[in-house]
mmCIF file of C-alpha atoms in Angstrom:
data_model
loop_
_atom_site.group_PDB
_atom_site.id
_atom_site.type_symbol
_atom_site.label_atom_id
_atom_site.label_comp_id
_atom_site.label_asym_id
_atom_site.label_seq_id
_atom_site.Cartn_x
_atom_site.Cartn_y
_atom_site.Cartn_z
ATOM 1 C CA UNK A 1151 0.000 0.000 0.000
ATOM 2 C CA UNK A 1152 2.966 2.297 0.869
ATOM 3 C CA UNK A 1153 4.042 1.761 -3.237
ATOM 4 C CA UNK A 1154 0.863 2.664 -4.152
ATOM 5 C CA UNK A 1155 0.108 6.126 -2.352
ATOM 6 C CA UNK A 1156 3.096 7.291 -3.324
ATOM 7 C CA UNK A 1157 2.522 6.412 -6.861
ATOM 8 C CA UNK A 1158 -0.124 8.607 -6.416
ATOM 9 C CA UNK A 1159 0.674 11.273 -3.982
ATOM 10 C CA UNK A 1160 4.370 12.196 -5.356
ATOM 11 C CA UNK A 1161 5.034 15.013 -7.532
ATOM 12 C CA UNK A 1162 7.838 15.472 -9.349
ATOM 13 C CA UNK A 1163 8.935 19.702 -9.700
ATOM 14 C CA UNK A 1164 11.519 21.067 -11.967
ATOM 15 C CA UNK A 1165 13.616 23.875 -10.135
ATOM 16 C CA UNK A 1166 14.906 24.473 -13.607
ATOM 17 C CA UNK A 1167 19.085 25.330 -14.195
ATOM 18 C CA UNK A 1168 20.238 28.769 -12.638
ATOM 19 C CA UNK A 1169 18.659 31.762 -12.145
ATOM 20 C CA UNK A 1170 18.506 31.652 -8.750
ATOM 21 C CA UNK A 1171 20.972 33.816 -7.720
ATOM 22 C CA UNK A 1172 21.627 32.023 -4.682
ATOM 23 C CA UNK A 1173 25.500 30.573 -5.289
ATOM 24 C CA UNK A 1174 26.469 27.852 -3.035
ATOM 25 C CA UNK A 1175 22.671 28.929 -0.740
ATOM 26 C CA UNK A 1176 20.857 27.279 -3.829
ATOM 27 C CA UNK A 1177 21.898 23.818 -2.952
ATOM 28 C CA UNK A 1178 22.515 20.538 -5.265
ATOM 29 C CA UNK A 1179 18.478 20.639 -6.187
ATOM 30 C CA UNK A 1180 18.563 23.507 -8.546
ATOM 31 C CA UNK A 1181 19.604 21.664 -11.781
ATOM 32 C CA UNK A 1182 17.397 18.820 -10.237
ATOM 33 C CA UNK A 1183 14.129 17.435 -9.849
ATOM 34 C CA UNK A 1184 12.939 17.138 -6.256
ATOM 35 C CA UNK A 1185 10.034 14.934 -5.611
ATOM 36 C CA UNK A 1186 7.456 16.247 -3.398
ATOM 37 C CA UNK A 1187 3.905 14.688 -1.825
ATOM 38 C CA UNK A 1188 0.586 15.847 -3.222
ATOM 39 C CA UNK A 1189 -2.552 16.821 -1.511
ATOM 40 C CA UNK A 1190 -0.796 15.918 2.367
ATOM 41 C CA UNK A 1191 -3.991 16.177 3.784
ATOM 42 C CA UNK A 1192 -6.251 13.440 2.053
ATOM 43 C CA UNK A 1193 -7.938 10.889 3.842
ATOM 44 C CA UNK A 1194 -7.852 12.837 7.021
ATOM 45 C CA UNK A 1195 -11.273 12.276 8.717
ATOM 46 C CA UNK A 1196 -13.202 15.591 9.678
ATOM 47 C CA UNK A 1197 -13.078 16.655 13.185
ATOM 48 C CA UNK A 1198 -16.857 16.811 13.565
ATOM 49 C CA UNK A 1199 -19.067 14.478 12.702
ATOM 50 C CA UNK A 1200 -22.266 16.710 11.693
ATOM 51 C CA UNK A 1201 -20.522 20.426 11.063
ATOM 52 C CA UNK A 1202 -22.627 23.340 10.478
ATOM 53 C CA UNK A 1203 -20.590 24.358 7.668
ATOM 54 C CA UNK A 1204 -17.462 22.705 5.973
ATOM 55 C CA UNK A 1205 -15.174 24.812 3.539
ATOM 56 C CA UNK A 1206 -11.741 22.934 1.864
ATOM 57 C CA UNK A 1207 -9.675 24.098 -1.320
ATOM 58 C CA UNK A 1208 -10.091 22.493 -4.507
ATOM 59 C CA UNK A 1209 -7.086 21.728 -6.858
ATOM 60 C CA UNK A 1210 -3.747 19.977 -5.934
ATOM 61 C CA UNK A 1211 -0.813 20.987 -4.310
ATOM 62 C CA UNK A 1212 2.328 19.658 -3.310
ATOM 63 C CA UNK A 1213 3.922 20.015 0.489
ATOM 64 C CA UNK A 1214 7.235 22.181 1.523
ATOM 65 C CA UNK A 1215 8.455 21.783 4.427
ATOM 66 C CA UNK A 1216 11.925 22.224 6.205
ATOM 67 C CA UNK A 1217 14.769 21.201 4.684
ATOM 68 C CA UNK A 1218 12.925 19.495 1.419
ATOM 69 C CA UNK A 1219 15.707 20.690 -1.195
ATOM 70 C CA UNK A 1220 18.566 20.010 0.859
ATOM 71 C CA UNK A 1221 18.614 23.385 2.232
ATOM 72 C CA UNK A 1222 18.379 23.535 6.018
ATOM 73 C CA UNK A 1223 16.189 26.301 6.602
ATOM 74 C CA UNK A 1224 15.213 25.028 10.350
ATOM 75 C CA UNK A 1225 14.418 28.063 12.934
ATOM 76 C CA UNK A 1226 14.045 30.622 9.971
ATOM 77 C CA UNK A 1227 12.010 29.225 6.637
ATOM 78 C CA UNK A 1228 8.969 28.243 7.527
ATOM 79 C CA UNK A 1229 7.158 31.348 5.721
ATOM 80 C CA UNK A 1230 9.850 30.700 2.554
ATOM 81 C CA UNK A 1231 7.879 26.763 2.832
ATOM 82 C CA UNK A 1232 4.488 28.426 2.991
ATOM 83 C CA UNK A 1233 4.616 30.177 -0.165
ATOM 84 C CA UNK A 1234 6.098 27.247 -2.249
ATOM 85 C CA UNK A 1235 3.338 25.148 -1.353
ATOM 86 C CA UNK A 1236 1.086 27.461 -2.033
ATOM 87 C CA UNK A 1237 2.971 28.740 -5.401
ATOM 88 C CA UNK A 1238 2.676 25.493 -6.030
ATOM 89 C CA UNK A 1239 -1.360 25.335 -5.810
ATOM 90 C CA UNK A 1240 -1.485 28.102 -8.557
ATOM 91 C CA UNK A 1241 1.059 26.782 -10.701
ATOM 92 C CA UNK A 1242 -0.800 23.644 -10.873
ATOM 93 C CA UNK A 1243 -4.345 25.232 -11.326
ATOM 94 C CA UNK A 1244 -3.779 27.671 -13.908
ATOM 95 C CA UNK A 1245 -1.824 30.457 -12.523
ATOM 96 C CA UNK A 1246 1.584 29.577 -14.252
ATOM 97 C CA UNK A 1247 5.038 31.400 -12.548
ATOM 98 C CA UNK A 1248 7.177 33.731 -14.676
ATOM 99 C CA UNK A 1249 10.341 30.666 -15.087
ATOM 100 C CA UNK A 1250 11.228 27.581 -12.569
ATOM 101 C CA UNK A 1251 9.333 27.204 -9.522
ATOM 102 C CA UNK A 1252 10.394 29.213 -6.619
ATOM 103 C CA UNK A 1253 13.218 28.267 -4.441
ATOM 104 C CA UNK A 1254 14.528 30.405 -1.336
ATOM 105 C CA UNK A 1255 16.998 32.231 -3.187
ATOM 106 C CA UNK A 1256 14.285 32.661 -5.997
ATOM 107 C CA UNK A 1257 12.381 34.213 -3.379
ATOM 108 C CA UNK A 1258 14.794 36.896 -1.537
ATOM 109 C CA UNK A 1259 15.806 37.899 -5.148
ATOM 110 C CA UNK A 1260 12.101 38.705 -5.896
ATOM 111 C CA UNK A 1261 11.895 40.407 -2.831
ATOM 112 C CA UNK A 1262 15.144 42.514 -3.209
ATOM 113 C CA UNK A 1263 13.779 43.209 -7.117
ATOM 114 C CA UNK A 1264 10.842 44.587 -5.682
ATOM 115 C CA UNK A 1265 13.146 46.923 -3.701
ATOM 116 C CA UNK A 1266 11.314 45.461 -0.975
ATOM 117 C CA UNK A 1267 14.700 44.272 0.982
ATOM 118 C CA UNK A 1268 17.825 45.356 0.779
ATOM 119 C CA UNK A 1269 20.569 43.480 -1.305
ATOM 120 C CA UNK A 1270 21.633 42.190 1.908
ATOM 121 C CA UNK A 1271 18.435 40.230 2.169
ATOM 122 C CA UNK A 1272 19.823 37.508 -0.455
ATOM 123 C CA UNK A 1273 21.737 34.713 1.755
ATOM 124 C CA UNK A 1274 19.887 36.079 4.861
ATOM 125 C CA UNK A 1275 18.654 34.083 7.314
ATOM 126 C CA UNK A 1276 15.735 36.732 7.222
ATOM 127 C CA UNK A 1277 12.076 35.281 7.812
ATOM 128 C CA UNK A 1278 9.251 36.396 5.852
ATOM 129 C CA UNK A 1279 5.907 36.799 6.769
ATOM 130 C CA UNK A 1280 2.243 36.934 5.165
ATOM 131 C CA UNK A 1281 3.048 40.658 3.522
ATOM 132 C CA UNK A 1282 5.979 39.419 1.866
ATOM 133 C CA UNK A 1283 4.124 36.483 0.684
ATOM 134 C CA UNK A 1284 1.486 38.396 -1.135
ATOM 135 C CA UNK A 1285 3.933 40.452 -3.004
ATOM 136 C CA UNK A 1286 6.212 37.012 -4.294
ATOM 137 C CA UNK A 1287 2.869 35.343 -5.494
ATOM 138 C CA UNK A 1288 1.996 38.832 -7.034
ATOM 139 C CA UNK A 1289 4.952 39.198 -8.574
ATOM 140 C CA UNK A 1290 5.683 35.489 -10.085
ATOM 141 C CA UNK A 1291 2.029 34.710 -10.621
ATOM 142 C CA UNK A 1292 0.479 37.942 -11.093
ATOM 143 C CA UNK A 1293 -2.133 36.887 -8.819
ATOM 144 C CA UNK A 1294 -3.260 39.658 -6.243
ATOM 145 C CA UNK A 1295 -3.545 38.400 -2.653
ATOM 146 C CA UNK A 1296 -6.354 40.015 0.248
ATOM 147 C CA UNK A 1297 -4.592 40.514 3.250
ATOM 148 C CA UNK A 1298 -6.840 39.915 6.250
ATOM 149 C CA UNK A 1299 -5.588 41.237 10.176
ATOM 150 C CA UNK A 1300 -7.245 39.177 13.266
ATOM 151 C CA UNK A 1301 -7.466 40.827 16.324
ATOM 152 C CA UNK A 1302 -6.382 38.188 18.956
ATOM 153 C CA UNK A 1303 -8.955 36.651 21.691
ATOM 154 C CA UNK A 1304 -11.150 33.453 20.621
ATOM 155 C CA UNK A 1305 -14.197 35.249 19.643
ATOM 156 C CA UNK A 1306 -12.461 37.294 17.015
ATOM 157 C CA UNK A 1307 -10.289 34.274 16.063
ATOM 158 C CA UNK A 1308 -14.114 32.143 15.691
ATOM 159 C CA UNK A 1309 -15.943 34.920 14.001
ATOM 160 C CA UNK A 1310 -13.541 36.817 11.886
ATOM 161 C CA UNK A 1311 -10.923 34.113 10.911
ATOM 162 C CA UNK A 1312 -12.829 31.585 10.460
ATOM 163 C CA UNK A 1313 -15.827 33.410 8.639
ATOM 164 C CA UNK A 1314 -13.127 34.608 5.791
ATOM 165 C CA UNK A 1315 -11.817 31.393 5.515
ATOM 166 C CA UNK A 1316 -15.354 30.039 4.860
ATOM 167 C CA UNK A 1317 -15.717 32.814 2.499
ATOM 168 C CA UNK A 1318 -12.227 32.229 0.751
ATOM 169 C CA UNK A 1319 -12.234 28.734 0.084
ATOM 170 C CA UNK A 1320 -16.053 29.048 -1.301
ATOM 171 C CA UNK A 1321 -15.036 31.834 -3.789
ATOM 172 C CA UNK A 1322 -11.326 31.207 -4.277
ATOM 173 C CA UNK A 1323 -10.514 27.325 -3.059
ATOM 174 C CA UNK A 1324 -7.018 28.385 -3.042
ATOM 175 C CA UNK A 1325 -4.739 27.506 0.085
ATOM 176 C CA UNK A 1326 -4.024 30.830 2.750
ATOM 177 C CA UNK A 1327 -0.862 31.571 4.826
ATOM 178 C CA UNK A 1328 -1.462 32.501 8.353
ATOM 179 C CA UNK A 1329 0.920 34.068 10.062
ATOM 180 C CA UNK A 1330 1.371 36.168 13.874
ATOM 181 C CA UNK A 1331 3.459 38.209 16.101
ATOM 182 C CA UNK A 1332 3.652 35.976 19.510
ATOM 183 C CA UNK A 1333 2.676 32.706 17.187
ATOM 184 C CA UNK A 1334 4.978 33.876 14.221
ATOM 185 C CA UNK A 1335 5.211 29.807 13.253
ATOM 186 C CA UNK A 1336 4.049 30.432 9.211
ATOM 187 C CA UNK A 1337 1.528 27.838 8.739
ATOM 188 C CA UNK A 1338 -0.842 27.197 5.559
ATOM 189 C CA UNK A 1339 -4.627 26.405 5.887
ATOM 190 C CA UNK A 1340 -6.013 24.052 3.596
ATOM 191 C CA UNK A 1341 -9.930 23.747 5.044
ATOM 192 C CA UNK A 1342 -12.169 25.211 7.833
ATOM 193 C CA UNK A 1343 -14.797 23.253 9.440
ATOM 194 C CA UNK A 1344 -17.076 24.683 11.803
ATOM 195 C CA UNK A 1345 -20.055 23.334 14.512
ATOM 196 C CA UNK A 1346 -21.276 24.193 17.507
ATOM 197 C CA UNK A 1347 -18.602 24.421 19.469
ATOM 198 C CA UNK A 1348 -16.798 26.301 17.549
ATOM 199 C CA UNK A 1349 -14.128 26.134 14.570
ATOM 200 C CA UNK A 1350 -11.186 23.776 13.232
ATOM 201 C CA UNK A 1351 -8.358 25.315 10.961
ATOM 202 C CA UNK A 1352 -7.071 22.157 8.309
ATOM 203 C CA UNK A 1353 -3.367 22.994 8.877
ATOM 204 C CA UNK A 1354 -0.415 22.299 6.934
ATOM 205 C CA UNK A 1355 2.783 22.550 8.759
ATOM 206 C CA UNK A 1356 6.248 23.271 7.024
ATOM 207 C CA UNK A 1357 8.252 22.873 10.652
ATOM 208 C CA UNK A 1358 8.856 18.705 9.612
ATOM 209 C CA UNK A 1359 12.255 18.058 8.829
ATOM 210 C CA UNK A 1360 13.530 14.728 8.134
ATOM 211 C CA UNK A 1361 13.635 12.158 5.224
ATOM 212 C CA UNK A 1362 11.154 11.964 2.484
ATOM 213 C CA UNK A 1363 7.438 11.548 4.679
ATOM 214 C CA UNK A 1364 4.673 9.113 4.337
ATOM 215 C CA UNK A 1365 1.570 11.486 4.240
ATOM 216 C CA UNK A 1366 -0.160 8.938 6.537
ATOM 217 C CA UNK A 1367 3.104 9.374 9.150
ATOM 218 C CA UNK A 1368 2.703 13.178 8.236
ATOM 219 C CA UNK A 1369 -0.662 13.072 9.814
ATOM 220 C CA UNK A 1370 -0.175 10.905 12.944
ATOM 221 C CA UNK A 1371 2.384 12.653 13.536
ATOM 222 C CA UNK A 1372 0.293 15.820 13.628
ATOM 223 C CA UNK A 1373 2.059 17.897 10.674
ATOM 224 C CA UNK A 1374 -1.231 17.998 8.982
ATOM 225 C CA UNK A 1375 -4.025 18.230 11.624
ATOM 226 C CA UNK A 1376 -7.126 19.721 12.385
ATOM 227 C CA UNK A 1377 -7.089 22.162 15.134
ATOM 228 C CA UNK A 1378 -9.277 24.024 16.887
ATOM 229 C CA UNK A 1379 -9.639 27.491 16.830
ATOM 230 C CA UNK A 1380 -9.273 28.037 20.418
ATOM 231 C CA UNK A 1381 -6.186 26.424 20.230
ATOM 232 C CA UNK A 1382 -4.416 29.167 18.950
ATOM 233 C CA UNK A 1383 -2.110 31.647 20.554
ATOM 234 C CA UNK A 1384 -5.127 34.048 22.562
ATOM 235 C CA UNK A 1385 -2.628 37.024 23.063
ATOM 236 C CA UNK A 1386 -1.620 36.867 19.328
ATOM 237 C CA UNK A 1387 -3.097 38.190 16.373
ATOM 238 C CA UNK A 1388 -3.022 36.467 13.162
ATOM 239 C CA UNK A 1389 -2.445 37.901 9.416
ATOM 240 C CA UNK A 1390 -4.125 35.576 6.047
ATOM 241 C CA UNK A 1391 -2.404 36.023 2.919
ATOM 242 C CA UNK A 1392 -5.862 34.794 0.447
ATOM 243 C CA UNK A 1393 -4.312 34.432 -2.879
ATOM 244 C CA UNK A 1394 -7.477 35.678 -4.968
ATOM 245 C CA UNK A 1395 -7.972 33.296 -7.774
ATOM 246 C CA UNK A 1396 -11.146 33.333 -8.615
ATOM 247 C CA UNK A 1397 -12.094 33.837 -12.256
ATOM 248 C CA UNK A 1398 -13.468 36.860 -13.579
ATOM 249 C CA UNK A 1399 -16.150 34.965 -15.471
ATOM 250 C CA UNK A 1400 -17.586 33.776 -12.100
#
């Protein structure tokens, strides 16, 4: 069984030759291909057996995480990982990027083109959080991303993050990066299912590192979990980068 889901659930992606402007940082993937799992979360069971209301992308995407190109990003790329996966949604559902897919370097060049950083920001250890995110996908998909701030506290957390979530993955069905200030772990959201006692956020962590996963060890292992709402940071507030895909014909 292990042959077959990873028949199905590995992806390979070509980082293309060069380009990166990254020197030695780029690591031995970028003339490579680097296979990646698909879709991480299938086959997790909901966390509620009769929710009010149930909201999950549509479309595939593959899953970066720490440390999945040979670079070892630990402590520092785990916003870097957030936009790759979900770079990789668009590429994948008709939003194609302007040359290879994006690797770290790829991203802190884009960054410093923008004259967002400073040329010191290429080779940085330098995080990067929802803001930056929305102008990379901007800028190598040319798709426009709605920020969204949340207030911390669980009843603006329940009403106003999960309510655009519901609303996002209805309209859009893209993945979102959420990102805070006291919780500043960069995580991507994949789903949002909601009941009567409140919300769960379908989260896709970047913080494994380690060999190649199983998605089923992925999600024992709680990388890609449901979690409630309330589970969240209280004293933190919370920033969605909502990649805005939605057609204009719709």
């Amino acid at each position: 069984s292990s042959f077959t889901e990873k028949a199905f659930t590995i992806q390979e992606i070509d980082w293309g030759g060069g380009g990166g402007g990254g020197g030695p940082e780029e690591g031995a993937t970028s003339q490579e291909k680097l296979s990646l799992l698909k879709n991480v979360h299938s086959g997790l069971p909901d966390p509620l057996p009769h929710p009010v209301k149930r909201s999950v992308i549509e479309g595939d995407y593959l899953y970066f995480h720490y440390g999945c190109d040979g670079q070892d990003d630990r402590g520092w790329g785990c916003g870097y990982r957030t936009v790759q996966t979900l770079s990789s949604w668009l590429r994948m559902n008709g939003f194609p990027a302007r040359g290879p897919a994006p690797t770290l370097p790829r991203i802190q060049q884009a960054l410093v083109s923008m004259q967002d950083k400073p040329d010191s920001f290429r080779g940085s250890r330098d995080w990067i959080g929802t803001f930056e995110a929305s102008l990379v996908l901007d800028f190598i998909h040319d798709v426009p991303c709605k920020l969204v701030h949340v207030r911390g506290g669980a009843a603006e957390l329940e009403r106003v993050a999960a309510e655009e979530l519901h609303r996002h993955f209805h309209v859009h069905g893209s993945p979102v990066m959420m990102g805070g200030d006291r919780d500043n772990s960069s995580k991507g959201i994949v789903g949002v299912c909601t009941g009567a006692g409140g919300s769960h956020l379908l989260v896709v962590d970047p913080h494994y590192y380690g060999g190649p996963p199983e998605r089923a060890e992925l999600q024992r292992r709680g990388w890609v979990a449901w979690r409630r709402v309330s589970s969240l940071d209280q004293d933190s507030f919370y920033n969605l980068c909502m990649p805005q895909t939605a057609r204009k014909s719709t």
